[in-house]
Short mmCIF file of C-alpha atoms and ligand atoms in Angstrom, two decimals:
data_model
loop_
_atom_site.label_atom_id
_atom_site.label_comp_id
_atom_site.label_asym_id
_atom_site.label_seq_id
_atom_site.Cartn_x
_atom_site.Cartn_y
_atom_site.Cartn_z
CA UNK K 1 117.32 62.37 115.41
CA UNK K 2 115.08 64.68 117.20
CA UNK K 3 113.23 67.45 115.47
CA UNK K 4 115.77 70.16 116.73
CA UNK K 5 118.61 68.30 114.97
CA UNK K 6 116.41 67.75 111.81
CA UNK K 7 115.75 71.56 111.79
CA UNK K 8 119.40 72.51 112.19
CA UNK K 9 120.39 70.17 109.41
CA UNK K 10 117.61 71.24 107.02
CA UNK K 11 118.42 74.96 107.59
CA UNK K 12 122.02 74.52 106.36
CA UNK K 13 120.48 73.51 102.89
CA UNK K 14 117.94 76.49 102.67
CA UNK K 15 119.38 79.89 101.38
CA UNK K 16 118.56 82.86 103.69
CA UNK K 17 116.09 84.41 101.46
CA UNK K 18 113.97 81.20 101.44
CA UNK K 19 111.46 80.94 104.27
CA UNK K 20 110.81 77.51 105.89
CA UNK K 21 107.12 76.52 106.79
CA UNK K 22 107.28 73.69 109.31
CA UNK K 23 104.28 71.49 108.28
CA UNK K 24 102.97 70.00 111.60
CA UNK K 25 99.72 68.42 110.63
CA UNK K 26 99.14 65.28 112.63
CA UNK K 27 102.24 66.07 114.71
CA UNK K 28 102.05 66.47 118.51
CA UNK K 29 102.32 69.94 120.19
CA UNK K 30 105.49 68.81 121.95
CA UNK K 31 107.37 68.48 118.76
CA UNK K 32 106.02 71.97 117.64
CA UNK K 33 107.18 73.47 120.93
CA UNK K 34 110.61 71.99 120.47
CA UNK K 35 110.95 73.71 117.05
CA UNK K 36 109.55 76.85 118.52
CA UNK K 37 112.23 76.78 121.18
CA UNK K 38 114.90 76.49 118.52
CA UNK K 39 113.48 79.52 116.88
CA UNK K 40 111.12 78.27 114.29
CA UNK K 41 108.03 80.52 114.01
CA UNK K 42 106.26 79.63 110.75
CA UNK K 43 104.01 76.55 110.95
CA UNK K 44 101.55 75.05 108.42
CA UNK K 45 98.53 72.98 108.87
CA UNK K 46 95.89 71.58 106.45
CA UNK K 47 92.84 71.02 108.72
CA UNK K 48 90.94 73.94 110.36
CA UNK K 49 89.91 72.24 113.47
CA UNK K 50 93.34 70.80 114.21
CA UNK K 51 94.95 74.20 113.37
CA UNK K 52 92.54 75.88 115.80
CA UNK K 53 93.24 73.48 118.69
CA UNK K 54 97.02 73.84 118.26
CA UNK K 55 96.70 77.61 117.98
CA UNK K 56 95.01 77.55 121.40
CA UNK K 57 97.66 75.34 123.02
CA UNK K 58 100.71 77.03 121.72
CA UNK K 59 102.65 80.46 122.14
CA UNK K 60 100.78 83.41 120.52
CA UNK K 61 103.61 84.66 118.57
CA UNK K 62 103.75 81.39 116.49
CA UNK K 63 102.52 82.19 112.96
CA UNK K 64 100.01 79.86 111.42
CA UNK K 65 99.64 79.14 107.75
CA UNK K 66 96.77 77.36 106.34
CA UNK K 67 97.96 75.09 103.52
CA UNK K 68 95.13 72.68 102.92
CA UNK K 69 91.95 72.83 100.94
CA UNK K 70 89.62 74.97 103.03
CA UNK K 71 85.78 74.66 102.87
CA UNK K 72 83.88 77.97 102.93
CA UNK K 73 81.92 77.07 106.06
CA UNK K 74 85.24 76.58 107.97
CA UNK K 75 86.72 79.97 107.14
CA UNK K 76 85.30 81.67 110.07
CA UNK K 77 86.92 79.34 112.54
CA UNK K 78 90.51 80.43 111.44
CA UNK K 79 90.11 84.06 110.35
CA UNK K 80 90.54 85.53 113.78
CA UNK K 81 94.05 84.17 114.16
CA UNK K 82 95.50 82.90 111.00
CA UNK K 83 98.57 84.55 109.67
CA UNK K 84 98.27 83.53 106.02
CA UNK K 85 96.04 81.28 104.01
CA UNK K 86 98.10 79.60 101.17
CA UNK K 87 95.42 77.50 99.77
CA UNK K 88 93.07 79.86 98.18
CA UNK K 89 91.69 77.87 95.23
CA UNK K 90 88.49 79.57 94.21
CA UNK K 91 87.00 83.04 93.91
CA UNK K 92 84.05 81.81 96.17
CA UNK K 93 86.55 81.06 98.92
CA UNK K 94 88.40 84.27 98.62
CA UNK K 95 85.16 86.24 98.98
CA UNK K 96 84.35 84.24 102.06
CA UNK K 97 87.68 85.04 103.55
CA UNK K 98 87.28 88.69 102.84
CA UNK K 99 83.71 88.68 104.45
CA UNK K 100 84.92 86.88 107.67
CA UNK K 101 88.12 89.08 107.77
CA UNK K 102 85.88 92.05 107.69
CA UNK K 103 83.93 90.86 110.69
CA UNK K 104 87.19 90.53 112.82
CA UNK K 105 88.52 93.75 111.42
CA UNK K 106 91.57 92.16 109.87
CA UNK K 107 93.16 92.04 106.47
CA UNK K 108 94.16 88.55 105.81
CA UNK K 109 97.18 87.53 103.74
CA UNK K 110 96.55 85.00 101.07
CA UNK K 111 98.34 83.06 98.29
CA UNK K 112 96.52 81.96 95.22
CA UNK K 113 96.91 78.09 94.82
CA UNK K 114 97.65 76.89 91.36
CA UNK K 115 97.01 73.59 89.89
CA UNK K 116 100.32 72.45 88.16
CA UNK K 117 100.39 68.66 88.81
CA UNK K 118 99.19 65.96 86.61
CA UNK K 119 97.06 64.43 89.38
CA UNK K 120 93.27 64.43 89.74
CA UNK K 121 93.21 65.11 93.40
CA UNK K 122 94.94 68.48 93.68
CA UNK K 123 93.04 71.77 94.03
CA UNK K 124 93.82 75.08 92.52
CA UNK K 125 93.17 77.77 89.91
CA UNK K 126 94.42 77.59 86.32
CA UNK K 127 95.88 80.70 84.88
CA UNK K 128 92.67 81.90 83.09
CA UNK K 129 90.49 81.31 86.01
CA UNK K 130 92.76 83.47 88.09
CA UNK K 131 93.10 86.27 85.60
CA UNK K 132 89.27 86.33 85.15
CA UNK K 133 88.87 86.84 88.95
CA UNK K 134 91.63 89.47 89.16
CA UNK K 135 90.08 91.41 86.27
CA UNK K 136 86.61 91.24 87.68
CA UNK K 137 84.99 94.30 89.28
CA UNK K 138 83.84 92.08 92.26
CA UNK K 139 87.51 91.52 93.04
CA UNK K 140 88.20 95.28 93.54
CA UNK K 141 85.54 95.27 96.30
CA UNK K 142 87.63 92.82 98.43
CA UNK K 143 89.46 95.13 100.93
CA UNK K 144 90.19 92.74 103.59
CA UNK K 145 92.39 90.39 101.80
CA UNK K 146 95.94 90.94 100.49
CA UNK K 147 97.31 88.62 97.79
CA UNK K 148 101.05 88.08 98.56
CA UNK K 149 102.00 85.33 96.21
CA UNK K 150 101.33 81.82 94.66
CA UNK K 151 101.40 78.25 96.01
CA UNK K 152 101.54 75.04 94.15
CA UNK K 153 102.34 71.24 94.64
CA UNK K 154 104.20 69.23 92.06
CA UNK K 155 103.12 65.72 91.11
CA UNK K 156 104.20 63.01 93.49
CA UNK K 157 106.51 61.15 91.06
CA UNK K 158 110.12 59.94 90.70
CA UNK K 159 110.33 61.84 87.39
CA UNK K 160 112.46 64.74 88.64
CA UNK K 161 112.39 66.39 85.18
CA UNK K 162 108.55 66.52 85.40
CA UNK K 163 108.66 67.98 89.00
CA UNK K 164 111.12 70.64 87.76
CA UNK K 165 108.92 71.62 84.85
CA UNK K 166 106.01 71.95 87.03
CA UNK K 167 107.93 74.37 89.38
CA UNK K 168 108.95 76.22 86.40
CA UNK K 169 105.22 76.68 85.33
CA UNK K 170 104.46 77.98 88.75
CA UNK K 171 107.32 80.41 88.59
CA UNK K 172 106.15 81.62 85.08
CA UNK K 173 102.69 82.03 86.48
CA UNK K 174 103.97 84.12 89.24
CA UNK K 175 106.10 86.28 86.82
CA UNK K 176 103.11 86.82 84.50
CA UNK K 177 100.74 87.82 87.31
CA UNK K 178 103.32 90.03 88.77
CA UNK K 179 103.83 91.89 85.50
CA UNK K 180 100.22 92.11 84.48
CA UNK K 181 98.33 92.57 87.89
CA UNK K 182 100.77 93.11 90.65
CA UNK K 183 103.50 95.38 89.42
CA UNK K 184 102.57 98.11 91.96
CA UNK K 185 102.20 95.72 94.86
CA UNK K 186 105.43 94.96 96.48
CA UNK K 187 103.75 92.58 98.90
CA UNK K 188 103.06 90.21 95.97
CA UNK K 189 106.44 88.40 96.22
CA UNK K 190 106.25 84.81 97.34
CA UNK K 191 106.34 81.64 95.46
CA UNK K 192 105.46 78.73 97.86
CA UNK K 193 106.70 75.44 96.39
CA UNK K 194 108.76 72.54 97.45
CA UNK K 195 108.00 69.76 99.98
CA UNK K 196 110.29 67.12 101.75
CA UNK K 197 110.95 65.15 98.54
CA UNK K 198 111.39 68.08 96.08
CA UNK K 199 112.38 71.21 97.93
CA UNK K 200 115.94 71.57 96.53
CA UNK K 201 114.55 71.45 93.06
CA UNK K 202 112.06 73.94 93.94
CA UNK K 203 114.58 76.30 95.52
CA UNK K 204 116.62 75.93 92.28
CA UNK K 205 113.51 77.03 90.29
CA UNK K 206 112.78 80.16 92.33
CA UNK K 207 110.85 79.05 95.36
CA UNK K 208 110.88 81.63 98.11
CA UNK K 209 108.98 79.42 100.72
CA UNK K 210 109.28 75.73 101.25
CA UNK K 211 106.89 73.58 103.28
CA UNK K 212 108.46 70.65 104.95
CA UNK K 213 106.76 68.01 106.98
CA UNK K 214 108.04 64.59 107.06
CA UNK K 215 111.79 65.57 106.64
CA UNK K 216 111.48 67.76 109.74
CA UNK K 217 109.23 65.71 112.02
CA UNK K 218 109.96 62.11 110.71
CA UNK K 219 107.10 59.75 109.88
CA UNK K 220 105.79 59.02 113.48
C1 PLP E 301 101.67 67.73 103.90
C2 PLP E 301 101.96 68.92 103.07
C3 PLP E 301 103.29 69.34 102.94
C4 PLP E 301 104.45 68.66 103.55
O1 PLP E 301 104.73 67.41 102.97
P1 PLP E 301 106.05 66.61 103.32
O2 PLP E 301 106.20 65.75 102.09
O3 PLP E 301 105.74 65.86 104.53
O4 PLP E 301 107.19 67.53 103.51
C5 PLP E 301 103.44 70.57 102.22
N1 PLP E 301 102.41 71.16 101.55
C6 PLP E 301 101.20 70.78 101.74
C7 PLP E 301 100.01 71.48 100.97
C8 PLP E 301 101.00 69.62 102.48
O5 PLP E 301 99.68 69.24 102.49
#
């Protein structure tokens, strides 16, 4: 099946209120264009250099999300054009994004990434770390970032109950943050969770945005 057919099939399984991010890391621009021509506009990449190269080659109305760990020294490469940074995993990184956004006179949409998996390698805040940041005076100085939601990755495991519980954890984190820090911020409304192997569970647990790579592009 080609990527257009994959997209059509996947879209029948996703409710209208859930956004699809096509995760195009390592995939050729031809495949991305093919999805673009089918109407897909949201794409996710996890490396800043690859992301920048693809941005330069592809139509300007395509919206790029950074979804991978971002080093502070790479922030300035993507701030001129990035649509949303989903993988904000430290206060230091958020401050750097704000600084570079200010230079380009932009306000950059961000999600806070939370660590919900039982795996060593995954990045993200824990709840206390995030609330300390949100309650700090320094945070109130950040005028060029806008926090619009949370992102998380479940453990890569066959134990679907564990996966479901991790998604529940992220949804609860979102609800607590919404109530305690963002009740007056309607833009704080997204829960980005769910990948190829677990997106249906994620939707069931309240995901508003799924990030699909291999299911959409295949494994070539
Ligand atoms: C690669 C990646 C995805 C997509 O993974 P698939 O299993 O290929 O759907 C989603 N989110 C993040 C953060 C990723 O790095």
